[in-house]
Short mmCIF file of C-alpha atoms in Angstrom, two decimals:
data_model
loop_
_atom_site.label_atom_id
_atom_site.label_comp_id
_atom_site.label_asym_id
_atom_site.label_seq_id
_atom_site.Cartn_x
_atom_site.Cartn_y
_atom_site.Cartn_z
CA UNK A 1 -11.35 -9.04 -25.79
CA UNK A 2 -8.02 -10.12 -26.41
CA UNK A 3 -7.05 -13.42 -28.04
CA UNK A 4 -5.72 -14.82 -25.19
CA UNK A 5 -8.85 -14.01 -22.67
CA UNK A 6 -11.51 -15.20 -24.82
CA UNK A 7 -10.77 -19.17 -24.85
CA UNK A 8 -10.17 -18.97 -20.84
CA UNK A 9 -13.52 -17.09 -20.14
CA UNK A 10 -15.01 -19.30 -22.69
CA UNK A 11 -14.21 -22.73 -21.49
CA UNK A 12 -15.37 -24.10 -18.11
CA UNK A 13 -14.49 -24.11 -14.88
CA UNK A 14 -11.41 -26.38 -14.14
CA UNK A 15 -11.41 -29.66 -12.80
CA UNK A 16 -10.27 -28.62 -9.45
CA UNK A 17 -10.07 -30.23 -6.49
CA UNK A 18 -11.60 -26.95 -5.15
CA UNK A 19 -14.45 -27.16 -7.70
CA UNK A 20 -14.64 -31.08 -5.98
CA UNK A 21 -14.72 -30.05 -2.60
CA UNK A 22 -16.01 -26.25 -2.54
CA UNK A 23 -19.36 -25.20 -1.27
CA UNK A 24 -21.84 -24.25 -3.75
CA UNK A 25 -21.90 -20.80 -4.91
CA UNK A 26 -24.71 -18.87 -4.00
CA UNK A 27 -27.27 -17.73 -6.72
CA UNK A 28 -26.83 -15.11 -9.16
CA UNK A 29 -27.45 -14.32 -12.51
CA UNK A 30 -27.49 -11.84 -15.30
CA UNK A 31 -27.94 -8.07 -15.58
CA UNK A 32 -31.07 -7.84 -17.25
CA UNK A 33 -31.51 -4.48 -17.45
CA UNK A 34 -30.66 -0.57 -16.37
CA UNK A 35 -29.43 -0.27 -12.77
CA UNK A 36 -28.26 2.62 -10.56
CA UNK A 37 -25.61 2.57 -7.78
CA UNK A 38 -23.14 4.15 -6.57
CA UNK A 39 -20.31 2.05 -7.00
CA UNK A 40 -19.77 -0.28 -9.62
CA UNK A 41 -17.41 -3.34 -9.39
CA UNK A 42 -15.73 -5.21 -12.17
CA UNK A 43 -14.87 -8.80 -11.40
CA UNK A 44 -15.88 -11.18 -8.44
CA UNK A 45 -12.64 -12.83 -7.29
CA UNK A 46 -11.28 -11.89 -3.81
CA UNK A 47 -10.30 -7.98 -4.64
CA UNK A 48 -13.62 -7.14 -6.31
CA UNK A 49 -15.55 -8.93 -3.53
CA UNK A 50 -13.42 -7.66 -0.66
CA UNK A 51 -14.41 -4.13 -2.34
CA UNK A 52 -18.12 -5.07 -2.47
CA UNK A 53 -18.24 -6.15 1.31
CA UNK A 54 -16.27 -3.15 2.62
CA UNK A 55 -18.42 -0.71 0.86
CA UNK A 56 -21.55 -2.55 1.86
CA UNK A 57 -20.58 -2.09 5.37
CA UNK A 58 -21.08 1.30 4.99
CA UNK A 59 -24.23 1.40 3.58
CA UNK A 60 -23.04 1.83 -0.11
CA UNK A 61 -25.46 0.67 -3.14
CA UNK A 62 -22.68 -1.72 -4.97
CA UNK A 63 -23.13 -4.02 -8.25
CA UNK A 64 -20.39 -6.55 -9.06
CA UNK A 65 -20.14 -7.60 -12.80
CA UNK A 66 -18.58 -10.46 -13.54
CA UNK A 67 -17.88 -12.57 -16.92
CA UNK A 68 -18.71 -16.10 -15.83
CA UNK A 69 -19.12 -16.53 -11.89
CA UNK A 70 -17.36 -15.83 -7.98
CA UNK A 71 -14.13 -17.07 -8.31
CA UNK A 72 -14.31 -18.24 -11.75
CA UNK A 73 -10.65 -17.00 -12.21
CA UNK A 74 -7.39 -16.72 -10.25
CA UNK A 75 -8.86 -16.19 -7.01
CA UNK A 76 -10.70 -20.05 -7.60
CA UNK A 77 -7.98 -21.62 -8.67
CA UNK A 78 -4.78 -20.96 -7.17
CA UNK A 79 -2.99 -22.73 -4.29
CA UNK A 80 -4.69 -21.12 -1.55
CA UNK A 81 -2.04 -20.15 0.23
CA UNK A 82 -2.61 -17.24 2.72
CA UNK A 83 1.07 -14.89 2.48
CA UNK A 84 1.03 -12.07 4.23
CA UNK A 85 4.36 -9.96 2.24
CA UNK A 86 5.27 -9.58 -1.51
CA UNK A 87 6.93 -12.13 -4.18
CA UNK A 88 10.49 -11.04 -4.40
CA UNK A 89 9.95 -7.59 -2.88
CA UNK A 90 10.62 -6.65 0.80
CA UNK A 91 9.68 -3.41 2.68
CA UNK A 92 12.91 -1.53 1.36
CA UNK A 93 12.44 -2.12 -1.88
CA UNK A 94 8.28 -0.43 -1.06
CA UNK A 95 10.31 2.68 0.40
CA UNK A 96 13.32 3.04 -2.41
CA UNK A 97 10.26 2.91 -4.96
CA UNK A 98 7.73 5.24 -3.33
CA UNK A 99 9.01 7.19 -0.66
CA UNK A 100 9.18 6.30 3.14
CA UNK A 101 5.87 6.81 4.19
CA UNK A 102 3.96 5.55 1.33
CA UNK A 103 6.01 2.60 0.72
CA UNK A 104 5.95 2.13 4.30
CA UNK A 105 1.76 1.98 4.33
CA UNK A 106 1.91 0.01 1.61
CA UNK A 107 4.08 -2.25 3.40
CA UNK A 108 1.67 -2.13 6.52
CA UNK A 109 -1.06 -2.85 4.31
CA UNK A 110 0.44 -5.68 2.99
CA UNK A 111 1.97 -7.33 6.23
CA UNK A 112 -2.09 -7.06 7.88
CA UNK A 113 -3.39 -8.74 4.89
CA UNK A 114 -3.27 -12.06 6.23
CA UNK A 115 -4.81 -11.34 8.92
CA UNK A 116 -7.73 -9.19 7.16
CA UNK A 117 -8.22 -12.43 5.25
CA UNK A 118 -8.85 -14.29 8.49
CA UNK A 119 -11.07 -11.61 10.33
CA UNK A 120 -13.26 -11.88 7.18
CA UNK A 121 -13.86 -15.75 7.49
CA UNK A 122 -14.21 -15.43 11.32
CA UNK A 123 -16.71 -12.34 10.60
CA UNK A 124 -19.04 -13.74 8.64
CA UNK A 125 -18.40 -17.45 9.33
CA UNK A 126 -17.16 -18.29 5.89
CA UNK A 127 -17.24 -21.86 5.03
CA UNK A 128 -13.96 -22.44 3.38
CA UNK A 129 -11.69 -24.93 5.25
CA UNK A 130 -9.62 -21.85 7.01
CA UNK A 131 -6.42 -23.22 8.65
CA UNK A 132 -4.78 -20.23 10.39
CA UNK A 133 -1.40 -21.85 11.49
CA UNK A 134 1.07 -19.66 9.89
CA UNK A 135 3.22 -19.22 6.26
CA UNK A 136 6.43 -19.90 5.97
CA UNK A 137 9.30 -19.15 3.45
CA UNK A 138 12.45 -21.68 3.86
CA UNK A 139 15.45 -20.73 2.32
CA UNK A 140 16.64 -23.03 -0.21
CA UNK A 141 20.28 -22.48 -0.32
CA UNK A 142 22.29 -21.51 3.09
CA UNK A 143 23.02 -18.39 1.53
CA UNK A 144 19.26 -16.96 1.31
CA UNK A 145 19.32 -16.67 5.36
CA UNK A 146 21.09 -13.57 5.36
CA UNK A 147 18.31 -12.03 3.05
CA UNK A 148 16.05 -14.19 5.11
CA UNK A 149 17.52 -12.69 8.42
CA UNK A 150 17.56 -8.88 6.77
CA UNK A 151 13.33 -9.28 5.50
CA UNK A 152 12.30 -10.34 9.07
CA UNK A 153 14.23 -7.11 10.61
CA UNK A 154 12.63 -5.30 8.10
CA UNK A 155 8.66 -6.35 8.84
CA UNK A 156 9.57 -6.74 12.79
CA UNK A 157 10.58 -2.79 12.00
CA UNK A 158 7.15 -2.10 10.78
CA UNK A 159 5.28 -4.13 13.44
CA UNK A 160 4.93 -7.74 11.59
CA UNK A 161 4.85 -10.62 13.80
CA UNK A 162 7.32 -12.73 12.14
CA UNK A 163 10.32 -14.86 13.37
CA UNK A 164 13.38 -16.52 11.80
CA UNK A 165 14.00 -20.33 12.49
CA UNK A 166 17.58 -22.03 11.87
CA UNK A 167 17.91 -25.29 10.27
CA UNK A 168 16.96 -28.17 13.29
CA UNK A 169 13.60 -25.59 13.67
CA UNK A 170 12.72 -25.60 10.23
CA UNK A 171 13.08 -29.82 10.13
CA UNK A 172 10.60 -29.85 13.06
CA UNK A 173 7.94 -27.47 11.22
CA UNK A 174 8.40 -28.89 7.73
CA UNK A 175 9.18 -32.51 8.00
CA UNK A 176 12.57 -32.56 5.77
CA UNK A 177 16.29 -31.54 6.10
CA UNK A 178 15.60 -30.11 2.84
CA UNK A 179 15.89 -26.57 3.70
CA UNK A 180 18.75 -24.27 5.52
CA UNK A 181 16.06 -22.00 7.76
CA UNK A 182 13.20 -20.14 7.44
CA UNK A 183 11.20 -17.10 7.85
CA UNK A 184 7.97 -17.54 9.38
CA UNK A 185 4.41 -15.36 9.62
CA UNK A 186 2.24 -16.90 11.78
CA UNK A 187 -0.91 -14.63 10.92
CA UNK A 188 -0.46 -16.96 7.85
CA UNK A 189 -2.10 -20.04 6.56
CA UNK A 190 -4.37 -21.82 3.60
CA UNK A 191 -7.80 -22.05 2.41
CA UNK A 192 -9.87 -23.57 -0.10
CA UNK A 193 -9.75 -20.75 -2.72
CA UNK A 194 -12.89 -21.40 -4.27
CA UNK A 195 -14.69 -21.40 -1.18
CA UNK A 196 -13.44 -18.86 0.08
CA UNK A 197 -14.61 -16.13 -2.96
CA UNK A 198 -18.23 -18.31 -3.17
CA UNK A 199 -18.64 -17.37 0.50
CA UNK A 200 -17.45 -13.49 0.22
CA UNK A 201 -19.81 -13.83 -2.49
CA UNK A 202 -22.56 -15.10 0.05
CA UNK A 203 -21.45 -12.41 2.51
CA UNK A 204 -21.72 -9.69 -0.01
CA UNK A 205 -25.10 -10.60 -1.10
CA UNK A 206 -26.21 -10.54 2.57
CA UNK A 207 -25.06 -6.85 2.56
CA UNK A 208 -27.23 -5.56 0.17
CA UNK A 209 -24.82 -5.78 -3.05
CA UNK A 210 -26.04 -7.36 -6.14
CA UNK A 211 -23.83 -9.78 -7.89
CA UNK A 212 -24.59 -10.41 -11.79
CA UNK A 213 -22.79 -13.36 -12.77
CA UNK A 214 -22.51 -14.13 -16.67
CA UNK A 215 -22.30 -10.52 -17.18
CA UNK A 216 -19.03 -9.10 -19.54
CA UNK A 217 -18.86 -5.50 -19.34
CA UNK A 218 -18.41 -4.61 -23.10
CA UNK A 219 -17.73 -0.90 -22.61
CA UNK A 220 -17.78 1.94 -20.10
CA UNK A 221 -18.80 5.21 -21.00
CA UNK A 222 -18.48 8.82 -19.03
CA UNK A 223 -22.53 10.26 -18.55
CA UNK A 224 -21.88 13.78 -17.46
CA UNK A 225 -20.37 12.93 -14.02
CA UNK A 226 -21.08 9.53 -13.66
CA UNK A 227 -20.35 6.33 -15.63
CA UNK A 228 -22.17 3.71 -17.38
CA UNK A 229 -21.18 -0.04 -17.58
CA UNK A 230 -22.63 -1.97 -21.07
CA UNK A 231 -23.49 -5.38 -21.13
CA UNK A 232 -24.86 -7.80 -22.98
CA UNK A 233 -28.12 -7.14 -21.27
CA UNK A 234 -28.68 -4.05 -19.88
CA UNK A 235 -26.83 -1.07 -18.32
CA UNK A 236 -25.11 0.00 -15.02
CA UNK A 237 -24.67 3.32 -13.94
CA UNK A 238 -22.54 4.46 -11.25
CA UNK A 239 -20.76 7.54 -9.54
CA UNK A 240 -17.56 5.29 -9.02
CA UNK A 241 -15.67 2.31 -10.72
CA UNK A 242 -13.34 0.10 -9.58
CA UNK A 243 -11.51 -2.58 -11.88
CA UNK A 244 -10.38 -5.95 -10.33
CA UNK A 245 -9.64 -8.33 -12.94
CA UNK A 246 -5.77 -8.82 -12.31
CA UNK A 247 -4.54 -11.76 -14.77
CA UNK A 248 -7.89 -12.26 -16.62
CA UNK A 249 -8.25 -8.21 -17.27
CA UNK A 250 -9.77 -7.83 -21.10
CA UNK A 251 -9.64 -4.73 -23.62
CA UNK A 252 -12.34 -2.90 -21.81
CA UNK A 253 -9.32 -0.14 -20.13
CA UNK A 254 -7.10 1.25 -22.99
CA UNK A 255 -3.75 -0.34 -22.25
CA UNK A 256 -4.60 -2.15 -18.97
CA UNK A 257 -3.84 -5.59 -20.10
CA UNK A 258 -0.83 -5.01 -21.87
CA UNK A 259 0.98 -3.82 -18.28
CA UNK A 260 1.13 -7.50 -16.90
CA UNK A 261 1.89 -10.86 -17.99
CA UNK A 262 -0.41 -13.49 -17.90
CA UNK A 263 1.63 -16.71 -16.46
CA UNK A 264 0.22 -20.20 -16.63
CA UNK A 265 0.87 -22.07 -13.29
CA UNK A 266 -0.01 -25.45 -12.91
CA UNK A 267 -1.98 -26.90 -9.67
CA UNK A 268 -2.36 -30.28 -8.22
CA UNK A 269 -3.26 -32.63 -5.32
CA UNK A 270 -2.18 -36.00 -4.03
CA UNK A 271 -4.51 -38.60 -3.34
CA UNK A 272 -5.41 -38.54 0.14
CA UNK A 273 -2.20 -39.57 2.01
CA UNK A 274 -2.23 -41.82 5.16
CA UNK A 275 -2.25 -40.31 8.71
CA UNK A 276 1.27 -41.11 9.54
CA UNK A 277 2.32 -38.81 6.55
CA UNK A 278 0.82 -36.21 7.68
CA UNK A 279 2.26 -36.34 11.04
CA UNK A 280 5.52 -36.13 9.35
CA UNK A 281 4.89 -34.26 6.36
CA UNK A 282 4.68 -30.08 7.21
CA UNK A 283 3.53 -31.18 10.95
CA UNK A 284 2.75 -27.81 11.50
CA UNK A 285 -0.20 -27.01 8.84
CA UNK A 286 1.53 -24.25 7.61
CA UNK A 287 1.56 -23.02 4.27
CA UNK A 288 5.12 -23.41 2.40
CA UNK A 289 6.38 -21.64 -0.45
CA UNK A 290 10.09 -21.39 -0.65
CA UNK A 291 12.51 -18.58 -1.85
CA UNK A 292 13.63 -19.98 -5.12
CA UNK A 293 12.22 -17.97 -8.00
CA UNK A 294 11.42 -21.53 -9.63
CA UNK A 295 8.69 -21.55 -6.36
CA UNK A 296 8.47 -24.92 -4.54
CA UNK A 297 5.26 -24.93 -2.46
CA UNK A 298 2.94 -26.91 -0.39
CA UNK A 299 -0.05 -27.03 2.05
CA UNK A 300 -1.87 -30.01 3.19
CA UNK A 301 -6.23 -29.69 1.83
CA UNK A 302 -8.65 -30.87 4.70
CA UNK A 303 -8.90 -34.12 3.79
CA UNK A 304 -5.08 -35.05 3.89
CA UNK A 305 -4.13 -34.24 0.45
CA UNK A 306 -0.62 -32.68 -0.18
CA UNK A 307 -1.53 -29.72 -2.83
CA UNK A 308 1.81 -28.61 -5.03
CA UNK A 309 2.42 -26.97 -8.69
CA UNK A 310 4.76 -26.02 -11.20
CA UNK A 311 5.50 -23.29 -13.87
CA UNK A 312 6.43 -24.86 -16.66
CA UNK A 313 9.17 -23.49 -19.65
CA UNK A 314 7.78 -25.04 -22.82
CA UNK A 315 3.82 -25.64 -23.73
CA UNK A 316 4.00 -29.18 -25.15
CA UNK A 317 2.59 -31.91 -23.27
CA UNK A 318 2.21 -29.46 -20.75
CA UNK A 319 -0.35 -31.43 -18.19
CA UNK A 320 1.37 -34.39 -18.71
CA UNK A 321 5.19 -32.72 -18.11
CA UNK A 322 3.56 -30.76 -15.11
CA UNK A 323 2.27 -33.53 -12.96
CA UNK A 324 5.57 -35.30 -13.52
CA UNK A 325 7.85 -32.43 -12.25
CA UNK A 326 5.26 -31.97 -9.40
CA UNK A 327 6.15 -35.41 -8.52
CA UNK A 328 9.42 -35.73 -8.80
CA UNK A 329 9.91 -32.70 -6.53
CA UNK A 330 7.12 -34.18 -4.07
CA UNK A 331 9.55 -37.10 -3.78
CA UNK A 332 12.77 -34.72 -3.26
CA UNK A 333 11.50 -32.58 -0.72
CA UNK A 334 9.30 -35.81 0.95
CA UNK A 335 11.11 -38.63 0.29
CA UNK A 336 9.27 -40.31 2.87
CA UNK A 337 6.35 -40.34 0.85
CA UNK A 338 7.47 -42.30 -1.86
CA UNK A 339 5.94 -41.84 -5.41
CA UNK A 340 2.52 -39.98 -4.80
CA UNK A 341 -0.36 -40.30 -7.12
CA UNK A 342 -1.56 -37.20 -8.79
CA UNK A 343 -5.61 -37.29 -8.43
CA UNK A 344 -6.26 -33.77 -9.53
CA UNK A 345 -4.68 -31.29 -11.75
CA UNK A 346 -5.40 -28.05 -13.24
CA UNK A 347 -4.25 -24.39 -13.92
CA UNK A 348 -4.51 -20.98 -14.50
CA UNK A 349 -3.54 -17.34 -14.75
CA UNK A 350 -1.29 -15.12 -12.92
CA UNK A 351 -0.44 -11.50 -13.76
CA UNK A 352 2.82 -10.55 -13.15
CA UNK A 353 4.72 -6.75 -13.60
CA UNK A 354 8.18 -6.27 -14.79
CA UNK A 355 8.84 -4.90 -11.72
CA UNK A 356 7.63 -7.27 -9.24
CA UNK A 357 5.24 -4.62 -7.95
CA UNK A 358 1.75 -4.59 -7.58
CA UNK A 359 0.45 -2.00 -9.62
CA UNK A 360 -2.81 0.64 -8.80
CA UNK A 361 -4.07 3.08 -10.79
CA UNK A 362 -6.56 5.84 -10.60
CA UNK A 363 -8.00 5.27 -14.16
CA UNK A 364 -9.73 8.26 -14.36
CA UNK A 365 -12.45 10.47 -12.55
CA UNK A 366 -14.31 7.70 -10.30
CA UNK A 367 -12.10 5.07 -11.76
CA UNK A 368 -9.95 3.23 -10.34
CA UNK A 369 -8.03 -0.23 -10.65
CA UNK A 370 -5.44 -2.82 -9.38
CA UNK A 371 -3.66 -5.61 -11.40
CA UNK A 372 -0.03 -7.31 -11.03
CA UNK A 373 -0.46 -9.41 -7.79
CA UNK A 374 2.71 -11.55 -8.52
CA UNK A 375 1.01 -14.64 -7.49
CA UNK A 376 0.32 -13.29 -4.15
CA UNK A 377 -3.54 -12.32 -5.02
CA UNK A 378 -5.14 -13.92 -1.90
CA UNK A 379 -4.35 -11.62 0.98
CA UNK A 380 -3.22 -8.94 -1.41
CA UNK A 381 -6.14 -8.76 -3.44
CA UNK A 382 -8.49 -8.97 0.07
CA UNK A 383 -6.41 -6.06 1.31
CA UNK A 384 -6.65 -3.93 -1.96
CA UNK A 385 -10.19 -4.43 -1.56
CA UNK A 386 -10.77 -2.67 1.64
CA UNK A 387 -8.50 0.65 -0.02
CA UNK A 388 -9.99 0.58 -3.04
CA UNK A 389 -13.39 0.94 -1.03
CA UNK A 390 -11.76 3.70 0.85
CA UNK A 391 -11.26 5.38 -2.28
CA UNK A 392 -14.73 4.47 -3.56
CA UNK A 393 -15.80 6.40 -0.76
CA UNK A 394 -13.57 9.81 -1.42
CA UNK A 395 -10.71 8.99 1.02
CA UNK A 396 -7.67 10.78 -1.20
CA UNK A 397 -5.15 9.20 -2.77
CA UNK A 398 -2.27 10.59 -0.08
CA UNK A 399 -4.24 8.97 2.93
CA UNK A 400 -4.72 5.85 1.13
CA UNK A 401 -1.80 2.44 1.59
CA UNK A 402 -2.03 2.37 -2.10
CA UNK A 403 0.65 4.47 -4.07
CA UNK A 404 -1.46 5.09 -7.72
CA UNK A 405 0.72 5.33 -10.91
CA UNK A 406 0.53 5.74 -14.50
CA UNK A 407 -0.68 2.42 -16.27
CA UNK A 408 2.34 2.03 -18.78
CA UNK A 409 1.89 -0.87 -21.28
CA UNK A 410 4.67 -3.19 -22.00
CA UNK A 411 6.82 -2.41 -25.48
CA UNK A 412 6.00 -5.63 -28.05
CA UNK A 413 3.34 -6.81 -25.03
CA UNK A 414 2.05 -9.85 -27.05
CA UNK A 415 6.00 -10.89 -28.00
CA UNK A 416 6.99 -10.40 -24.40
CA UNK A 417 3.53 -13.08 -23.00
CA UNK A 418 4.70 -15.15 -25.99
CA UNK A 419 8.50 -15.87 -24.48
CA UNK A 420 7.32 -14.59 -20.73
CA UNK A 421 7.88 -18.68 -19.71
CA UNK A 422 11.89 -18.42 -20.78
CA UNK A 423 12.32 -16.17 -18.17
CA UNK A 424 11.78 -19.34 -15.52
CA UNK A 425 14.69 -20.68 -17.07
CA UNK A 426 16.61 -16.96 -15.57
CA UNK A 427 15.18 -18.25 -12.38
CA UNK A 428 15.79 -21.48 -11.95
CA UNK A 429 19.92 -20.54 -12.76
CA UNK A 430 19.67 -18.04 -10.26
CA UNK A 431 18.44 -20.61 -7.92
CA UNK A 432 21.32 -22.62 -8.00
CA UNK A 433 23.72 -20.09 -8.21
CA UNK A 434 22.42 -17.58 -5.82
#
């Protein structure tokens, strides 16, 4: 386990406002023992889950492993937003990378993904605070709506109910004259993140698939055609593999980790604001995250809190620097809320790719894995889910949304996570200059 990994698996789960306000996980526990199954899963945030559930559906004998418990990582932690595209990719930059028709499924896959996330919680009546009223990206600087303008002709092109709104429209929706225009996805919205991978947890369990929580995998191993999974406590064998760790993946792949970047992002709420702010702060319940690389986002929680974050340059102080930018740009963006008090603030991982893309990989024989969600796990990682189940399952690779390549580790991986905050300081001059 790498250096990094070991003190976040080790220390407990974050102070949340999820962990506050989430329903209780259900009840697993260790693999004690040898088990045999067809599939086994590695990790139980939303992609490992969302492969469990899909598989179970069909009648496949799945075990999810999983190093502390549902949701213990990105997918329990994050801002909950529900974004149905890419971060900083659009639908021609799937096809220039992978061809027209894969980069086009991908694309598909990606633009659904929302709405997969939805049909799950409506499905199996997931307790997690589900607000369905859309996502939407405003531009921060007049000149983003001609990108703006081209990425909605580009998903409209592919079937993706999305619109474009000008300035006075984007007021209405948000509550401030601080953007130019915006584009919006209304199969969108938020969720308690936390909730919402305890109760795929629940639904998985009702399936038929065992979930052993507190269970590291320590080493797989090829068995003449099938695989075995070692942990501290027994054994799993299995005809297939899947890997969905993303930005808390370990050793346990050769070179797997060192393809993304771990990024610490920064979390917080408000204390609960008074109903008049909330009638004029984002009236519409959607989910906001702008188009500046430096990402300005917000969502209101159930119980009128205003949730925002950061990514901060520099380590020192960090909680203490974090809440204060999260502030200050709560009172730039909402001046009519004055100075907000910070009740709750935490963080955690995400794993981005030098390239922006999500990457897949068929591992090996029976193996395969998904990491680099760019901060856009939630309906991603649900989506990614239901292919990797496919391919569980022996759907090929060519009928599949997901286009599988090569895991290529970073060159000087542990220099480039070291300095991987300067490059906010890239972003945030591009911001104001582009």
């Amino acid at each position: 386990m790498s250096a990094l990994l070991k003190p976040l698996l080790d220390a407990p789960l974050p102070d949340s406002h999820w962990a506050a306000s989430a329903v209780a996980g259900p009840e697993t526990g260790p693999l004690d023992g040898a088990v045999r199954v067809d599939v086994a899963v590695v990790g139980a945030g939303v992609t490992g889950l969302s492969t469990a559930i899909h598989l179970a559906e069909q009648g496949v004998r799945v075990a999810v492993l999983e190093a502390r418990e549902p949701g213990f990582g990105g997918s329990g932690r994050n801002n909950g937003q529900i974004i149905p595209t890419l971060s900083r990719l659009d639908p021609a930059n799937l096809t220039a990378a992978y061809g027209e028709a894969k980069g086009s499924a991908l694309a598909r896959m990606v633009g659904g993904s929302a709405a997969l996330v939805f049909d799950l919680i409506e499905r199996y009546q997931m307790r997690c605070d589900g607000v369905q009223k859309g996502w939407i990206q405003p531009a921060h600087r007049p000149g983003r709506m001609k990108a703006a303008e081209q990425r909605v002709a580009q998903w409209r092109a592919l079937g993706a109910e999305v619109a474009l709104l000008d300035a006075a429209q984007t007021e209405r929706a948000l509550g401030t004259r601080f953007w130019h225009g915006a584009m919006v996805a209304p199969t969108g919205g938020h969720v308690n993140p936390l909730s919402l991978a305890r109760e795929m947890a629940r639904a998985a369990l009702g399936l038929g698939v065992a979930i052993h929580s507190d269970t590291p995998v320590a080493a797989i191993d090829r068995v003449g055609t099938a695989w075995r999974l070692t942990t501290p406590q027994g054994c799993v064998t299995a005809d297939r593999v899947v890997l969905a760790t993303n930005a808390y993946t370990d050793d346990l792949w050769p070179g797997l980790r060192r393809s993304i970047v771990p990024v610490l992002n920064f979390q917080m709420v408000t204390e609960p604001l008074p109903a008049a702010l909330r009638a004029s702060v984002l009236p519409s319940d959607m989910a906001c995250s702008d188009t500046r690389g430096d990402l300005h986002f917000f969502r209101w929680t159930a119980d009128n809190r205003l949730v925002s974050g950061c990514t901060l340059v520099r380590s020192a102080d960090a909680e203490r620097r974090a809440r204060e930018r999260t502030r200050e740009r709560i009172r730039r963006v909402f001046p009519q809320i004055g100075n907000p008090a910070i009740a709750r603030s935490w963080s955690g991982h995400l794993a981005m790719t030098a390239d922006f893309r999500p990457h897949f990989h068929e591992l090996a024989p029976g193996v395969a894995g998904a990491v680099g969600y760019n901060g856009r796990g939630m309906a991603l990682g649900t989506a990614v889910g239901r292919e990797l189940a496919r391919h569980a399952t022996g759907t090929g690779a060519p009928e599949l949304a997901l286009p599988f390549t090569p895991v290529k580790p970073l060159p000087f991986h542990d220099l480039v996570t070291r300095f991987s905050r300067l490059y906010m300081l890239h972003l945030r001059r591009l911001d104001r200059t582009g």
